[in-house]
Amino acid sequence: MALHLGKMNTLKVVRKVDFGLYLEGGPTGDILLPTRYVPKGTKIGDELEVFIYLDQEERPIATTQRPKAMVGEFAFLNVAWTNEHGAFLDWGLMKDVFCPFREQKMRMEKDRSYIVYIHIDEESYRIVATAKVEKWLSKEKPHYKPNEEVRILVWQKTDLGFKVIVDNMYQGLIYDSQVFRELRTGDRMKAYVSNVRPDGKLDVSLQKSGYEQAQDFSERLLEYLFRHDGYCPFTDKSPAEDIYSEFQVSKKVFKKAVGDLYKRRLVTLAPDGIELKSSAIYE
């Protein structure tokens, strides 16, 4: 059996000791799961999903806790403490993950958070973090369709907008013109691919683009009117921030959806809002 260091593994309980359980580890040898992590009622022969990392003596050890990031993942982690060798980041386990000075872009400071990538150091076989995340992003050209939904991690602010990491693999950018809410480094959310550039980098948006998004929101706005006694207190004169706060769409999309409902003769436009036509209730 292959043991995956720095990831979740499903292992069988083979024996019990005073200080925990030993799990079958294959050629690596049996692996200790300390008592504090043993689920109540666990018996020999049961299989447990555990995370494998190295203890203070660099021996494989198991925990039922899930870290904030596993090997092969990017994350936004806080520095718990530093010493003359580097920084130690809180990744949700008792033993912090180490980021040596050579893997830092700038000297990391205690109580500050940084985007890092978790990997296994080839020389020491230790699980470590690196802030030099660019080299771990995929160099292959992604194959996304327009408006395809992805998951993003907000990386850093630039003059053009926000750099993001897409699906834990690719570099992307959200242009300032596409940002209608506060974004902060470390935020995770869904987004939509708007363009795959020739260099393989992605342009992404927090909303679907074009006609498809307006159509989707038309139906949402119609539902909103039904739920709010046929009235919406927003118009094309309302501040874009207020519209986004209520509906999580841009003012442009809001106006397109209103226009769609108006053309379908489902709403009337008032100076202070939008009203559902009484005839629409019976359609």
CSV table of C-alpha atoms in Angstrom, one decimal:
chain,number,residue,atom,x,y,z
A,1,MET,CA,0.0,0.0,0.0
A,2,ALA,CA,1.2,3.5,-0.8
A,3,LEU,CA,1.2,6.1,2.0
A,4,HIS,CA,0.6,9.7,1.0
A,5,LEU,CA,2.5,12.1,3.3
A,6,GLY,CA,0.8,15.4,3.7
A,7,LYS,CA,-2.5,14.1,2.6
A,8,MET,CA,-5.6,12.2,3.8
A,9,ASN,CA,-5.2,8.4,3.9
A,10,THR,CA,-7.7,5.7,4.8
A,11,LEU,CA,-5.8,3.2,7.1
A,12,LYS,CA,-6.8,0.2,9.1
A,13,VAL,CA,-6.4,0.0,12.9
A,14,VAL,CA,-4.1,-2.9,13.7
A,15,ARG,CA,-3.4,-2.6,17.4
A,16,LYS,CA,-4.1,-0.6,20.5
A,17,VAL,CA,-1.6,0.8,23.0
A,18,ASP,CA,-1.9,2.9,26.1
A,19,PHE,CA,-1.2,6.1,24.2
A,20,GLY,CA,-3.3,5.5,21.1
A,21,LEU,CA,-3.8,3.2,18.1
A,22,TYR,CA,-1.4,2.0,15.5
A,23,LEU,CA,-2.6,2.1,11.9
A,24,GLU,CA,-1.3,-0.1,9.1
A,25,GLY,CA,1.3,1.9,7.2
A,26,GLY,CA,2.7,-0.7,4.7
A,27,PRO,CA,6.4,-0.5,4.0
A,28,THR,CA,6.7,2.6,6.2
A,29,GLY,CA,5.7,0.6,9.3
A,30,ASP,CA,2.7,1.0,11.5
A,31,ILE,CA,1.7,4.7,12.2
A,32,LEU,CA,0.6,6.0,15.6
A,33,LEU,CA,-2.7,7.8,16.0
A,34,PRO,CA,-2.4,9.5,19.5
A,35,THR,CA,-5.3,9.0,21.9
A,36,ARG,CA,-6.5,12.6,21.6
A,37,TYR,CA,-7.4,12.0,18.0
A,38,VAL,CA,-9.0,8.5,18.3
A,39,PRO,CA,-12.8,8.6,17.5
A,40,LYS,CA,-14.9,7.2,20.3
A,41,GLY,CA,-15.8,3.5,19.8
A,42,THR,CA,-13.0,2.8,17.3
A,43,LYS,CA,-12.1,-0.9,17.2
A,44,ILE,CA,-9.2,-3.0,15.8
A,45,GLY,CA,-10.0,-3.7,12.1
A,46,ASP,CA,-11.8,-0.4,11.6
A,47,GLU,CA,-10.7,2.0,8.9
A,48,LEU,CA,-10.1,5.6,9.6
A,49,GLU,CA,-9.5,8.6,7.4
A,50,VAL,CA,-6.4,10.4,8.8
A,51,PHE,CA,-3.9,13.0,7.8
A,52,ILE,CA,-0.2,11.9,7.8
A,53,TYR,CA,2.6,14.3,8.7
A,54,LEU,CA,5.9,14.1,10.6
A,55,ASP,CA,6.2,14.5,14.4
A,56,GLN,CA,9.0,16.4,16.2
A,57,GLU,CA,11.4,13.5,15.5
A,58,GLU,CA,10.4,13.5,11.8
A,59,ARG,CA,8.5,10.2,12.1
A,60,PRO,CA,5.2,9.7,10.3
A,61,ILE,CA,2.2,10.3,12.7
A,62,ALA,CA,-1.5,10.4,12.1
A,63,THR,CA,-4.3,12.7,13.1
A,64,THR,CA,-8.0,12.8,12.4
A,65,GLN,CA,-7.7,16.6,12.2
A,66,ARG,CA,-7.7,18.2,8.7
A,67,PRO,CA,-5.1,20.9,8.1
A,68,LYS,CA,-6.0,24.2,6.4
A,69,ALA,CA,-4.0,23.0,3.5
A,70,MET,CA,-2.5,19.7,2.3
A,71,VAL,CA,0.5,18.9,0.1
A,72,GLY,CA,-0.2,20.2,-3.3
A,73,GLU,CA,-2.5,23.1,-2.2
A,74,PHE,CA,-2.3,26.8,-1.9
A,75,ALA,CA,-3.5,28.6,1.2
A,76,PHE,CA,-3.5,31.8,3.2
A,77,LEU,CA,-1.7,31.0,6.5
A,78,ASN,CA,-0.8,33.1,9.5
A,79,VAL,CA,2.7,33.1,11.0
A,80,ALA,CA,2.6,31.7,14.5
A,81,TRP,CA,6.3,32.3,15.4
A,82,THR,CA,9.7,32.7,13.8
A,83,ASN,CA,13.3,31.8,14.6
A,84,GLU,CA,16.7,32.1,13.1
A,85,HIS,CA,15.8,29.5,10.4
A,86,GLY,CA,12.5,30.8,9.1
A,87,ALA,CA,8.8,31.1,9.9
A,88,PHE,CA,6.3,28.6,11.3
A,89,LEU,CA,2.8,28.9,10.0
A,90,ASP,CA,-0.5,27.8,11.7
A,91,TRP,CA,-2.1,25.3,9.4
A,92,GLY,CA,-4.5,23.9,11.9
A,93,LEU,CA,-2.4,21.1,13.5
A,94,MET,CA,-0.4,21.0,16.8
A,95,LYS,CA,2.8,21.1,14.8
A,96,ASP,CA,3.1,24.3,12.7
A,97,VAL,CA,4.4,24.0,9.1
A,98,PHE,CA,7.8,25.5,8.4
A,99,CYS,CA,8.7,28.1,5.7
A,100,PRO,CA,12.5,28.5,5.5
A,101,PHE,CA,14.0,31.9,4.7
A,102,ARG,CA,15.0,30.7,1.2
A,103,GLU,CA,11.3,30.1,0.4
A,104,GLN,CA,10.2,33.6,1.5
A,105,LYS,CA,9.8,36.5,-0.9
A,106,MET,CA,10.2,38.9,2.0
A,107,ARG,CA,11.0,38.3,5.7
A,108,MET,CA,7.8,36.9,7.2
A,109,GLU,CA,6.6,38.5,10.4
A,110,LYS,CA,4.7,37.0,13.3
A,111,ASP,CA,0.9,37.4,13.3
A,112,ARG,CA,0.9,38.3,9.6
A,113,SER,CA,-0.6,36.0,6.9
A,114,TYR,CA,0.8,35.0,3.5
A,115,ILE,CA,-0.3,33.0,0.4
A,116,VAL,CA,1.8,29.9,0.4
A,117,TYR,CA,2.1,26.5,-1.3
A,118,ILE,CA,2.5,23.3,0.7
A,119,HIS,CA,4.9,20.7,-0.7
A,120,ILE,CA,7.4,18.1,0.3
A,121,ASP,CA,11.0,19.3,0.4
A,122,GLU,CA,13.1,16.9,-1.9
A,123,GLU,CA,16.2,17.0,0.3
A,124,SER,CA,14.7,16.7,3.8
A,125,TYR,CA,11.5,14.9,3.0
A,126,ARG,CA,9.8,17.4,5.3
A,127,ILE,CA,6.4,19.1,4.6
A,128,VAL,CA,7.2,22.7,4.1
A,129,ALA,CA,5.5,25.9,2.9
A,130,THR,CA,6.8,28.3,0.2
A,131,ALA,CA,5.8,31.9,-0.5
A,132,LYS,CA,7.3,31.6,-4.0
A,133,VAL,CA,4.0,30.3,-5.4
A,134,GLU,CA,4.5,31.2,-9.0
A,135,LYS,CA,6.8,28.2,-9.8
A,136,TRP,CA,4.1,25.8,-8.5
A,137,LEU,CA,1.3,27.1,-10.8
A,138,SER,CA,0.6,24.9,-13.8
A,139,LYS,CA,2.5,25.9,-17.0
A,140,GLU,CA,0.0,24.0,-19.2
A,141,LYS,CA,-2.7,25.9,-21.1
A,142,PRO,CA,-6.0,25.4,-19.3
A,143,HIS,CA,-9.1,24.3,-21.3
A,144,TYR,CA,-12.1,26.2,-19.9
A,145,LYS,CA,-15.2,27.3,-21.7
A,146,PRO,CA,-16.5,30.8,-21.4
A,147,ASN,CA,-18.6,31.3,-18.3
A,148,GLU,CA,-17.3,28.0,-16.8
A,149,GLU,CA,-17.5,28.0,-13.0
A,150,VAL,CA,-14.3,27.8,-11.1
A,151,ARG,CA,-13.0,28.2,-7.5
A,152,ILE,CA,-10.5,30.9,-6.8
A,153,LEU,CA,-8.2,32.0,-4.0
A,154,VAL,CA,-7.5,35.8,-4.0
A,155,TRP,CA,-3.8,36.2,-4.2
A,156,GLN,CA,-2.7,39.9,-4.4
A,157,LYS,CA,-3.8,43.3,-5.6
A,158,THR,CA,-2.2,44.7,-8.8
A,159,ASP,CA,-2.6,47.9,-10.8
A,160,LEU,CA,-5.0,46.0,-13.1
A,161,GLY,CA,-7.1,44.3,-10.5
A,162,PHE,CA,-6.6,41.2,-8.4
A,163,LYS,CA,-4.4,38.2,-9.1
A,164,VAL,CA,-6.1,34.9,-8.2
A,165,ILE,CA,-5.3,31.2,-8.1
A,166,VAL,CA,-7.8,29.3,-10.1
A,167,ASP,CA,-8.8,25.7,-9.1
A,168,ASN,CA,-5.6,25.3,-7.2
A,169,MET,CA,-3.7,25.2,-10.5
A,170,TYR,CA,-3.7,28.3,-12.7
A,171,GLN,CA,-3.0,32.0,-12.5
A,172,GLY,CA,-5.9,34.3,-13.2
A,173,LEU,CA,-6.8,38.0,-13.0
A,174,ILE,CA,-10.0,39.8,-12.0
A,175,TYR,CA,-9.9,43.3,-13.6
A,176,ASP,CA,-10.9,46.2,-11.4
A,177,SER,CA,-13.9,46.9,-13.6
A,178,GLN,CA,-15.2,43.4,-12.7
A,179,VAL,CA,-15.0,43.9,-8.9
A,180,PHE,CA,-18.2,44.9,-7.2
A,181,ARG,CA,-17.5,43.9,-3.7
A,182,GLU,CA,-14.6,44.0,-1.3
A,183,LEU,CA,-11.9,41.5,-2.0
A,184,ARG,CA,-9.1,40.6,0.3
A,185,THR,CA,-6.0,38.3,0.0
A,186,GLY,CA,-7.0,34.8,1.2
A,187,ASP,CA,-10.7,35.1,0.2
A,188,ARG,CA,-12.1,31.9,-1.5
A,189,MET,CA,-15.1,32.0,-3.7
A,190,LYS,CA,-16.6,30.8,-7.0
A,191,ALA,CA,-15.9,32.8,-10.2
A,192,TYR,CA,-16.4,32.4,-13.9
A,193,VAL,CA,-13.8,32.2,-16.7
A,194,SER,CA,-14.2,35.0,-19.2
A,195,ASN,CA,-11.1,34.4,-21.3
A,196,VAL,CA,-8.1,32.0,-21.7
A,197,ARG,CA,-5.1,34.1,-22.8
A,198,PRO,CA,-2.5,32.7,-25.3
A,199,ASP,CA,0.0,32.6,-22.4
A,200,GLY,CA,-2.3,30.2,-20.5
A,201,LYS,CA,-3.3,32.8,-17.8
A,202,LEU,CA,-7.0,33.3,-17.2
A,203,ASP,CA,-9.3,36.3,-17.1
A,204,VAL,CA,-12.0,35.6,-14.6
A,205,SER,CA,-15.1,37.4,-13.3
A,206,LEU,CA,-17.1,37.2,-10.1
A,207,GLN,CA,-20.2,36.9,-12.3
A,208,LYS,CA,-21.2,35.2,-15.5
A,209,SER,CA,-20.7,37.5,-18.5
A,210,GLY,CA,-23.1,38.8,-21.1
A,211,TYR,CA,-26.6,37.5,-22.1
A,212,GLU,CA,-26.5,34.3,-20.0
A,213,GLN,CA,-26.0,36.2,-16.8
A,214,ALA,CA,-28.7,38.7,-17.5
A,215,GLN,CA,-31.1,35.9,-18.3
A,216,ASP,CA,-30.3,34.1,-15.1
A,217,PHE,CA,-30.7,37.2,-13.0
A,218,SER,CA,-34.0,38.1,-14.8
A,219,GLU,CA,-35.6,35.0,-13.2
A,220,ARG,CA,-34.0,35.8,-9.8
A,221,LEU,CA,-35.4,39.3,-9.9
A,222,LEU,CA,-38.8,38.0,-10.8
A,223,GLU,CA,-38.7,35.6,-7.8
A,224,TYR,CA,-37.6,38.6,-5.7
A,225,LEU,CA,-40.7,40.6,-6.8
A,226,PHE,CA,-43.0,37.7,-6.0
A,227,ARG,CA,-41.5,37.4,-2.5
A,228,HIS,CA,-41.6,41.1,-1.8
A,229,ASP,CA,-45.2,41.9,-2.5
A,230,GLY,CA,-44.5,42.8,-6.1
A,231,TYR,CA,-42.1,45.6,-5.4
A,232,CYS,CA,-38.3,46.2,-5.7
A,233,PRO,CA,-36.9,49.5,-4.3
A,234,PHE,CA,-34.1,49.7,-6.8
A,235,THR,CA,-33.9,51.4,-10.2
A,236,ASP,CA,-31.2,52.2,-12.8
A,237,LYS,CA,-30.5,55.3,-10.7
A,238,SER,CA,-29.6,53.3,-7.6
A,239,PRO,CA,-25.9,53.2,-6.6
A,240,ALA,CA,-24.1,50.2,-8.0
A,241,GLU,CA,-22.9,49.3,-4.5
A,242,ASP,CA,-26.4,49.1,-3.2
A,243,ILE,CA,-27.5,46.9,-6.1
A,244,TYR,CA,-24.5,44.6,-5.6
A,245,SER,CA,-25.1,44.4,-1.8
A,246,GLU,CA,-28.6,43.2,-2.4
A,247,PHE,CA,-28.3,41.0,-5.5
A,248,GLN,CA,-24.5,40.3,-6.0
A,249,VAL,CA,-24.7,41.5,-9.6
A,250,SER,CA,-23.4,44.6,-11.3
A,251,LYS,CA,-25.6,47.5,-12.1
A,252,LYS,CA,-25.2,46.7,-15.8
A,253,VAL,CA,-26.6,43.2,-15.3
A,254,PHE,CA,-29.4,44.6,-13.1
A,255,LYS,CA,-30.5,47.1,-15.9
A,256,LYS,CA,-30.4,44.3,-18.5
A,257,ALA,CA,-32.6,42.1,-16.4
A,258,VAL,CA,-35.1,44.9,-15.7
A,259,GLY,CA,-35.2,45.6,-19.4
A,260,ASP,CA,-35.9,41.9,-20.1
A,261,LEU,CA,-38.8,41.8,-17.6
A,262,TYR,CA,-40.2,45.1,-19.0
A,263,LYS,CA,-40.1,43.8,-22.6
A,264,ARG,CA,-41.9,40.7,-21.4
A,265,ARG,CA,-44.6,43.0,-19.9
A,266,LEU,CA,-44.1,41.6,-16.4
A,267,VAL,CA,-43.1,44.8,-14.7
A,268,THR,CA,-43.7,48.6,-14.7
A,269,LEU,CA,-41.1,51.2,-13.9
A,270,ALA,CA,-41.7,53.7,-11.2
A,271,PRO,CA,-39.5,56.6,-10.1
A,272,ASP,CA,-38.6,54.9,-6.8
A,273,GLY,CA,-38.6,51.2,-7.9
A,274,ILE,CA,-39.9,48.4,-10.0
A,275,GLU,CA,-43.5,47.0,-9.7
A,276,LEU,CA,-44.8,43.6,-10.7
A,277,LYS,CA,-47.8,43.9,-13.0
A,278,SER,CA,-50.9,42.3,-11.6
A,279,SER,CA,-51.3,40.3,-14.8
A,280,ALA,CA,-47.9,38.7,-14.2
A,281,ILE,CA,-49.1,37.0,-11.0
A,282,TYR,CA,-51.5,34.9,-13.0
A,283,GLU,CA,-49.1,33.9,-15.8
